[in-house]
Short mmCIF file of C-alpha atoms in Angstrom, two decimals:
data_model
loop_
_atom_site.label_atom_id
_atom_site.label_comp_id
_atom_site.label_asym_id
_atom_site.label_seq_id
_atom_site.Cartn_x
_atom_site.Cartn_y
_atom_site.Cartn_z
CA MET A 46 0.00 0.00 0.00
CA PRO A 47 2.70 2.65 0.78
CA LEU A 48 4.48 1.91 -2.50
CA PHE A 49 1.19 2.11 -4.34
CA LEU A 50 0.46 5.44 -2.65
CA THR A 51 3.91 6.78 -3.59
CA ARG A 52 3.43 5.78 -7.22
CA LEU A 53 -0.02 7.32 -7.22
CA LEU A 54 1.36 10.61 -5.89
CA THR A 55 4.10 10.48 -8.49
CA ARG A 56 1.53 10.24 -11.24
CA PHE A 57 -0.08 13.40 -9.95
CA ALA A 58 3.28 15.18 -9.76
CA VAL A 59 3.11 15.43 -5.97
CA LEU A 60 6.31 13.50 -5.40
CA SER A 61 8.41 16.61 -6.03
CA SER A 62 6.77 18.24 -3.02
CA TRP A 63 7.67 17.94 0.65
CA LEU A 64 3.99 17.02 1.12
CA THR A 65 4.59 13.48 -0.16
CA PRO A 66 6.32 11.97 2.91
CA VAL A 67 3.79 13.68 5.18
CA VAL A 68 0.89 12.14 3.24
CA VAL A 69 2.55 8.70 3.22
CA ILE A 70 3.25 8.76 6.97
CA ALA A 71 -0.25 10.05 7.79
CA PHE A 72 -1.85 7.38 5.60
CA VAL A 73 0.22 4.55 7.07
CA PHE A 74 -0.38 5.76 10.65
CA THR A 75 -4.16 6.13 10.27
CA THR A 76 -4.51 2.72 8.61
CA SER A 77 -1.99 0.73 10.68
CA TRP A 78 -3.37 1.70 14.08
CA PRO A 79 -6.87 0.18 13.54
CA LEU A 80 -5.26 -2.90 11.97
CA MET A 81 -2.89 -3.29 14.93
CA THR A 82 -5.85 -2.89 17.30
CA LEU A 83 -7.53 -5.81 15.56
CA ALA A 84 -4.33 -7.86 15.59
CA GLU A 85 -3.38 -7.09 19.21
CA PRO A 86 -6.63 -6.46 21.14
CA GLY A 87 -6.07 -5.25 24.69
CA SER A 88 -2.28 -4.97 24.18
CA GLU A 89 -0.34 -2.08 25.70
CA LEU A 90 1.06 -1.52 22.21
CA VAL A 91 -2.21 -0.12 20.82
CA GLN A 92 -2.75 2.41 23.61
CA PRO A 93 -2.71 6.02 22.25
CA ALA A 94 0.18 7.00 24.53
CA GLN A 95 2.25 4.02 23.30
CA TYR A 96 1.36 3.43 19.67
CA TRP A 97 2.71 6.74 18.35
CA TRP A 98 6.08 5.86 19.91
CA TYR A 99 6.02 2.35 18.47
CA PHE A 100 5.08 3.83 15.06
CA VAL A 101 7.94 6.36 15.02
CA VAL A 102 10.55 3.84 16.14
CA THR A 103 9.36 1.19 13.69
CA ALA A 104 8.83 3.51 10.71
CA ALA A 105 12.34 4.91 11.22
CA THR A 106 13.63 1.29 11.31
CA VAL A 107 15.33 1.96 14.67
CA GLY A 108 13.61 -0.94 16.45
CA TYR A 109 14.29 -0.46 20.15
CA GLY A 110 12.18 -3.53 20.97
CA ASP A 111 10.48 -1.98 24.01
CA LEU A 112 7.10 -2.35 22.24
CA TYR A 113 6.39 -5.01 19.62
CA PRO A 114 3.49 -7.09 18.28
CA LYS A 115 3.21 -10.71 19.38
CA THR A 116 0.70 -12.21 16.94
CA GLY A 117 1.32 -13.21 13.36
CA PHE A 118 -1.14 -10.62 12.03
CA GLY A 119 0.54 -8.02 14.27
CA HIS A 120 3.87 -8.86 12.64
CA VAL A 121 2.32 -8.27 9.23
CA VAL A 122 1.04 -4.88 10.33
CA GLY A 123 4.49 -4.09 11.75
CA ALA A 124 6.06 -4.95 8.40
CA TYR A 125 3.53 -2.64 6.73
CA VAL A 126 4.66 0.19 9.04
CA ILE A 127 8.33 -0.52 8.22
CA VAL A 128 7.70 -0.45 4.47
CA GLY A 129 5.70 2.78 4.84
CA GLY A 130 8.51 4.38 6.84
CA ILE A 131 11.11 3.37 4.25
CA ALA A 132 8.93 4.78 1.46
CA ALA A 133 8.50 8.08 3.32
CA LEU A 134 12.21 8.38 4.17
CA THR A 135 13.10 7.61 0.56
CA THR A 136 10.97 10.50 -0.66
CA VAL A 137 12.52 12.80 1.98
CA PHE A 138 16.09 11.95 0.95
CA THR A 139 15.19 12.14 -2.74
CA LYS A 140 13.69 15.59 -2.27
CA LEU A 141 16.64 16.74 -0.15
CA THR A 142 19.14 15.52 -2.76
CA SER A 143 17.16 17.26 -5.49
CA VAL A 144 17.11 20.54 -3.55
CA LEU A 145 20.87 20.39 -2.93
CA GLU A 146 21.59 19.61 -6.58
CA ARG A 147 19.37 22.43 -7.80
CA SER A 148 20.97 24.81 -5.31
CA ARG A 149 24.45 23.83 -6.49
CA GLY A 150 23.33 24.13 -10.11
CA ARG A 151 21.95 27.62 -9.55
CA ARG A 152 25.17 28.65 -7.82
CA MET A 153 27.32 27.34 -10.67
CA GLN A 154 25.10 28.76 -13.42
CA GLY A 155 24.57 32.13 -11.77
CA THR A 156 20.77 31.95 -11.83
CA ASN A 157 20.27 32.34 -8.09
CA THR A 158 19.27 35.47 -6.19
CA VAL A 159 21.58 36.84 -3.51
CA THR A 160 19.87 37.53 -0.19
CA ALA A 161 22.87 39.10 1.56
CA SER A 162 23.11 42.74 2.59
CA GLY A 163 26.05 45.00 3.37
CA HIS A 164 28.15 43.02 0.88
CA ILE A 165 30.55 43.95 -1.95
CA VAL A 166 29.36 43.47 -5.54
CA VAL A 167 31.89 43.15 -8.37
CA LEU A 168 30.19 43.91 -11.69
CA GLY A 169 32.21 42.50 -14.57
CA TYR A 170 34.61 39.64 -15.12
CA GLU A 171 37.92 39.35 -16.94
CA PRO A 172 39.95 36.15 -16.47
CA GLY A 173 43.00 36.64 -14.31
CA ARG A 174 42.30 40.26 -13.49
CA THR A 175 39.06 39.62 -11.60
CA GLU A 176 40.56 36.68 -9.69
CA ARG A 177 43.35 38.98 -8.54
CA ILE A 178 40.95 41.70 -7.44
CA ILE A 179 38.70 39.30 -5.54
CA ALA A 180 41.67 37.60 -3.87
CA GLN A 181 42.81 41.01 -2.60
CA LEU A 182 39.27 41.85 -1.47
CA LEU A 183 38.99 38.60 0.45
CA ALA A 184 42.30 39.35 2.15
CA GLU A 185 41.36 42.96 2.91
CA ALA A 186 37.77 42.30 4.01
CA GLU A 187 38.81 39.38 6.26
CA GLY A 188 35.29 37.95 6.21
CA SER A 189 33.59 41.21 7.24
CA HIS A 190 31.89 41.55 3.83
CA ARG A 191 30.49 38.86 1.59
CA ILE A 192 31.52 39.20 -2.06
CA VAL A 193 29.22 38.74 -5.06
CA LEU A 194 30.62 38.40 -8.57
CA CYS A 195 28.19 39.44 -11.30
CA ALA A 196 29.30 38.62 -14.85
CA TRP A 197 27.88 38.74 -18.36
CA ASP A 198 25.91 35.87 -19.94
CA GLU A 199 28.98 34.80 -21.88
CA VAL A 200 30.51 33.55 -18.60
CA ALA A 201 28.55 30.29 -18.61
CA THR A 202 29.52 28.90 -15.20
CA HIS A 203 30.97 30.11 -11.93
CA PRO A 204 34.56 31.10 -12.81
CA MET A 205 35.77 30.82 -9.20
CA PRO A 206 33.87 27.85 -7.70
CA ALA A 207 36.57 27.13 -5.11
CA GLN A 208 36.13 30.59 -3.56
CA ASP A 209 33.38 31.30 -1.04
CA ILE A 210 31.71 33.97 -3.18
CA ASP A 211 28.30 34.21 -4.82
CA PHE A 212 27.93 34.26 -8.60
CA VAL A 213 25.21 35.94 -10.67
CA ARG A 214 25.09 35.95 -14.46
CA GLY A 215 23.23 38.22 -16.86
CA GLU A 216 23.17 41.57 -18.65
CA LEU A 217 24.78 43.98 -16.21
CA THR A 218 22.76 46.98 -17.39
CA GLU A 219 19.43 45.30 -16.57
CA GLU A 220 17.78 46.10 -13.25
CA ASP A 221 16.66 42.51 -12.68
CA VAL A 222 20.24 41.23 -12.86
CA LEU A 223 21.51 43.96 -10.54
CA ARG A 224 18.76 43.12 -8.06
CA ARG A 225 19.63 39.42 -8.18
CA ALA A 226 23.17 40.44 -7.25
CA GLY A 227 21.78 42.43 -4.32
CA VAL A 228 23.10 45.77 -5.58
CA HIS A 229 20.23 47.58 -3.86
CA ARG A 230 21.41 46.21 -0.49
CA ALA A 231 25.18 46.35 -1.08
CA ALA A 232 27.66 48.37 0.95
CA ALA A 233 30.08 48.77 -1.95
CA VAL A 234 29.93 48.18 -5.71
CA LEU A 235 32.79 47.89 -8.18
CA VAL A 236 31.97 48.56 -11.84
CA ASP A 237 34.71 46.87 -13.85
CA ALA A 238 33.23 46.91 -17.36
CA ARG A 239 34.63 46.00 -20.77
CA ASP A 240 34.89 49.65 -21.81
CA ASP A 241 34.19 53.10 -20.37
CA ASN A 242 30.87 53.56 -22.19
CA GLU A 243 29.56 50.34 -20.71
CA ALA A 244 30.89 51.38 -17.31
CA LEU A 245 28.85 54.59 -17.53
CA SER A 246 25.67 52.65 -18.40
CA ILE A 247 26.15 50.21 -15.53
CA ALA A 248 26.91 53.05 -13.10
CA VAL A 249 23.59 54.69 -14.00
CA GLY A 250 21.75 51.47 -13.13
CA VAL A 251 23.65 51.06 -9.88
CA ASP A 252 22.95 54.64 -8.83
CA HIS A 253 19.25 54.14 -9.61
CA LEU A 254 19.04 51.16 -7.24
CA ASN A 255 21.34 52.28 -4.45
CA THR A 256 22.39 55.85 -3.74
CA GLU A 257 23.97 54.94 -0.39
CA ALA A 258 26.52 52.39 -1.59
CA HIS A 259 30.19 53.24 -2.05
CA VAL A 260 30.49 52.96 -5.86
CA VAL A 261 33.90 52.54 -7.49
CA VAL A 262 34.25 52.64 -11.28
CA ALA A 263 37.41 51.44 -13.06
CA LEU A 264 38.09 53.70 -16.05
CA ARG A 265 40.55 53.40 -18.91
CA ASP A 266 40.26 57.13 -19.62
CA MET A 267 40.11 59.09 -16.36
CA GLU A 268 38.73 62.13 -18.20
CA ARG A 269 35.44 60.19 -18.33
CA ALA A 270 35.17 60.70 -14.57
CA THR A 271 33.48 64.04 -15.25
CA LEU A 272 30.58 62.24 -16.96
CA LEU A 273 30.21 59.80 -14.08
CA HIS A 274 30.11 62.67 -11.61
CA TYR A 275 27.07 63.98 -13.51
CA VAL A 276 25.39 60.70 -12.51
CA ASP A 277 26.49 61.01 -8.87
CA ALA A 278 29.20 63.25 -7.49
CA GLU A 279 30.00 60.58 -4.88
CA ILE A 280 31.06 57.96 -7.45
CA HIS A 281 34.80 57.27 -7.12
CA CYS A 282 36.74 56.68 -10.32
CA VAL A 283 39.98 54.69 -10.32
CA PRO A 284 42.41 53.97 -13.19
CA TRP A 285 41.56 50.60 -14.74
CA HIS A 286 45.20 49.46 -14.80
CA THR A 287 45.63 49.69 -10.99
CA PRO A 288 43.81 46.68 -9.44
CA ARG A 289 45.53 47.25 -6.11
CA MET A 290 44.20 50.81 -5.89
CA ILE A 291 40.74 49.50 -6.83
CA THR A 292 40.63 47.08 -3.89
CA GLU A 293 41.99 49.69 -1.51
CA GLU A 294 39.30 52.16 -2.57
CA LEU A 295 36.58 49.55 -2.03
CA THR A 296 37.75 48.70 1.47
CA SER A 297 39.06 52.17 2.44
CA PRO A 298 36.74 54.72 0.80
CA GLY A 299 38.50 57.89 -0.34
CA ILE A 300 42.03 56.49 -0.50
CA ALA A 301 42.08 56.74 -4.31
CA GLU A 302 41.47 60.47 -4.06
CA VAL A 303 44.47 60.77 -1.76
CA TYR A 304 46.62 58.87 -4.25
CA ALA A 305 45.29 61.00 -7.12
CA ASP A 306 46.15 64.22 -5.29
CA LEU A 307 49.65 62.96 -4.62
CA MET A 308 50.16 62.06 -8.27
CA THR A 309 48.49 65.10 -9.82
CA HIS A 310 49.79 67.96 -7.68
CA GLY A 311 46.63 68.24 -5.61
CA GLY A 312 48.03 71.04 -3.46
CA ALA A 313 51.20 69.07 -2.69
CA ASN A 314 53.64 66.72 -4.32
CA THR A 315 56.11 64.01 -3.40
CA TYR A 316 59.84 64.70 -3.33
CA SER A 317 63.04 63.10 -2.12
CA VAL A 318 66.18 64.44 -0.47
CA ARG A 319 69.38 62.75 0.69
CA LEU A 320 70.53 63.48 4.21
CA PRO A 321 74.02 65.05 4.03
CA ASP A 322 76.93 63.51 5.91
CA SER A 323 77.24 66.62 8.07
CA LEU A 324 74.06 65.74 9.97
CA GLY A 325 75.21 62.33 11.15
CA ALA A 326 72.55 59.92 12.45
CA VAL A 327 69.06 61.44 12.72
CA SER A 328 65.90 59.91 14.21
CA VAL A 329 62.75 59.60 12.10
CA GLU A 330 60.86 61.35 14.87
CA HIS A 331 63.15 64.38 14.56
CA CYS A 332 62.70 64.42 10.78
CA GLN A 333 58.93 64.30 11.06
CA THR A 334 58.57 66.97 13.73
CA ALA A 335 61.28 69.38 12.53
CA LEU A 336 60.38 69.27 8.83
CA GLY A 337 56.69 69.33 9.65
CA ARG A 338 56.91 72.41 11.87
CA LYS A 339 59.37 74.29 9.70
CA HIS A 340 58.11 73.48 6.21
CA GLY A 341 54.82 71.54 6.59
CA ALA A 342 56.44 68.43 5.12
CA LEU A 343 55.40 64.85 5.89
CA VAL A 344 57.90 61.99 5.60
CA LEU A 345 56.29 59.03 3.80
CA ALA A 346 59.23 56.65 3.44
CA VAL A 347 62.98 56.34 3.85
CA ARG A 348 65.69 54.41 2.05
CA ASP A 349 68.79 53.57 4.06
CA ALA A 350 72.36 53.56 2.78
CA ASP A 351 72.01 49.85 1.90
CA GLY A 352 69.11 50.60 -0.45
CA ALA A 353 66.29 49.12 1.69
CA LEU A 354 63.00 51.05 1.36
CA VAL A 355 60.79 51.45 4.46
CA VAL A 356 57.34 53.00 4.03
CA ASN A 357 55.88 54.74 7.10
CA PRO A 358 59.04 54.15 9.17
CA SER A 359 58.90 53.88 12.94
CA TRP A 360 59.53 57.18 14.69
CA ALA A 361 61.94 55.41 17.03
CA SER A 362 64.23 54.32 14.19
CA HIS A 363 67.39 56.25 13.26
CA LEU A 364 68.69 57.18 9.83
CA ALA A 365 72.37 57.12 8.99
CA ALA A 366 74.03 59.83 6.94
CA GLY A 367 73.32 59.39 3.25
CA ALA A 368 69.80 57.99 3.79
CA MET A 369 67.08 59.15 1.41
CA LEU A 370 63.90 60.82 2.66
CA TYR A 371 60.67 60.70 0.62
CA TYR A 372 58.25 63.39 1.72
CA VAL A 373 55.09 65.28 0.78
CA SER A 374 55.34 69.04 0.61
CA GLU A 375 54.00 72.05 -1.28
CA ARG A 376 57.45 72.51 -2.83
CA ARG A 377 60.83 70.84 -3.03
CA LEU A 378 63.08 71.59 -0.07
CA THR A 379 66.70 72.47 -0.66
CA THR A 380 69.49 70.59 1.10
CA HIS A 381 70.29 73.76 2.99
CA GLU A 382 66.69 74.02 4.28
CA VAL A 383 66.74 70.38 5.41
CA VAL A 384 70.06 70.82 7.23
CA GLU A 385 68.82 74.02 8.86
CA ALA A 386 65.62 72.36 10.07
CA LEU A 387 67.35 69.24 11.39
CA SER A 388 70.42 70.88 12.95
#
């Protein structure tokens, strides 16, 4: 009877539902109890407080043996309960396997919908480049932000299945695809398109869905940044050829602007000067305070006489004569000015 019921439900396309094992168990329970009552009249086994326990243990094929039928007909009913339990468990495991396979298939094919929030969305995929960017993001984020990779339809399957990141596939300018990637709930979005025109189109869609997210756009021609700022003045544009700067901007908003000012004379510039032998050994702390007070300069890095470069050196360290200072200042300082400030 349980097998017949399962086949009947299959014919009516119910087997694909979680309802199937429930129906099978309910049917077997409601039919086996009266039959067991007929087979074992007056037995403790058929008492309401006992039979449900016997049914669960027997249907699950555990068989503790604390309650069991003693007549031949009771054994037949017990076998009926066992077969019904096996049929129900089979449908449960079949359904569970199907759900897991479909879930894995959706993840690999990029057809799923991301339910995360406060995550980082990477829009665009280029082999090698995107792997490098995401690897840096995973290292920088340290698990604080989930990462979603959203690629074009031409990327047929998840390009980074070994990484714990979500994958969505589709036309990146379509709102439905951006929503499946959770752009409207994202904390940060990277637009890494195939060209600057496409980047502009995608950025418009992103800004439409989420005006609060930190949006970073990788551009091949930085003069296009003016157009993107018409979309939203808060969009941050980064040179396409600097993946490291891209990841830093995503995890440390505003750092790209600092770099850009350093490289484009944004009120200051970077210079170097060699410490003359007449000064002898000088501490980094003295260089920072004296040059800062006298000329508004900030020491970024030093290179010792052996050629080793140290960025953001410890203030407690000392520099030997001949060491090179790299500093930020409104103008280049002469050797005489450096000696005067440090003497």
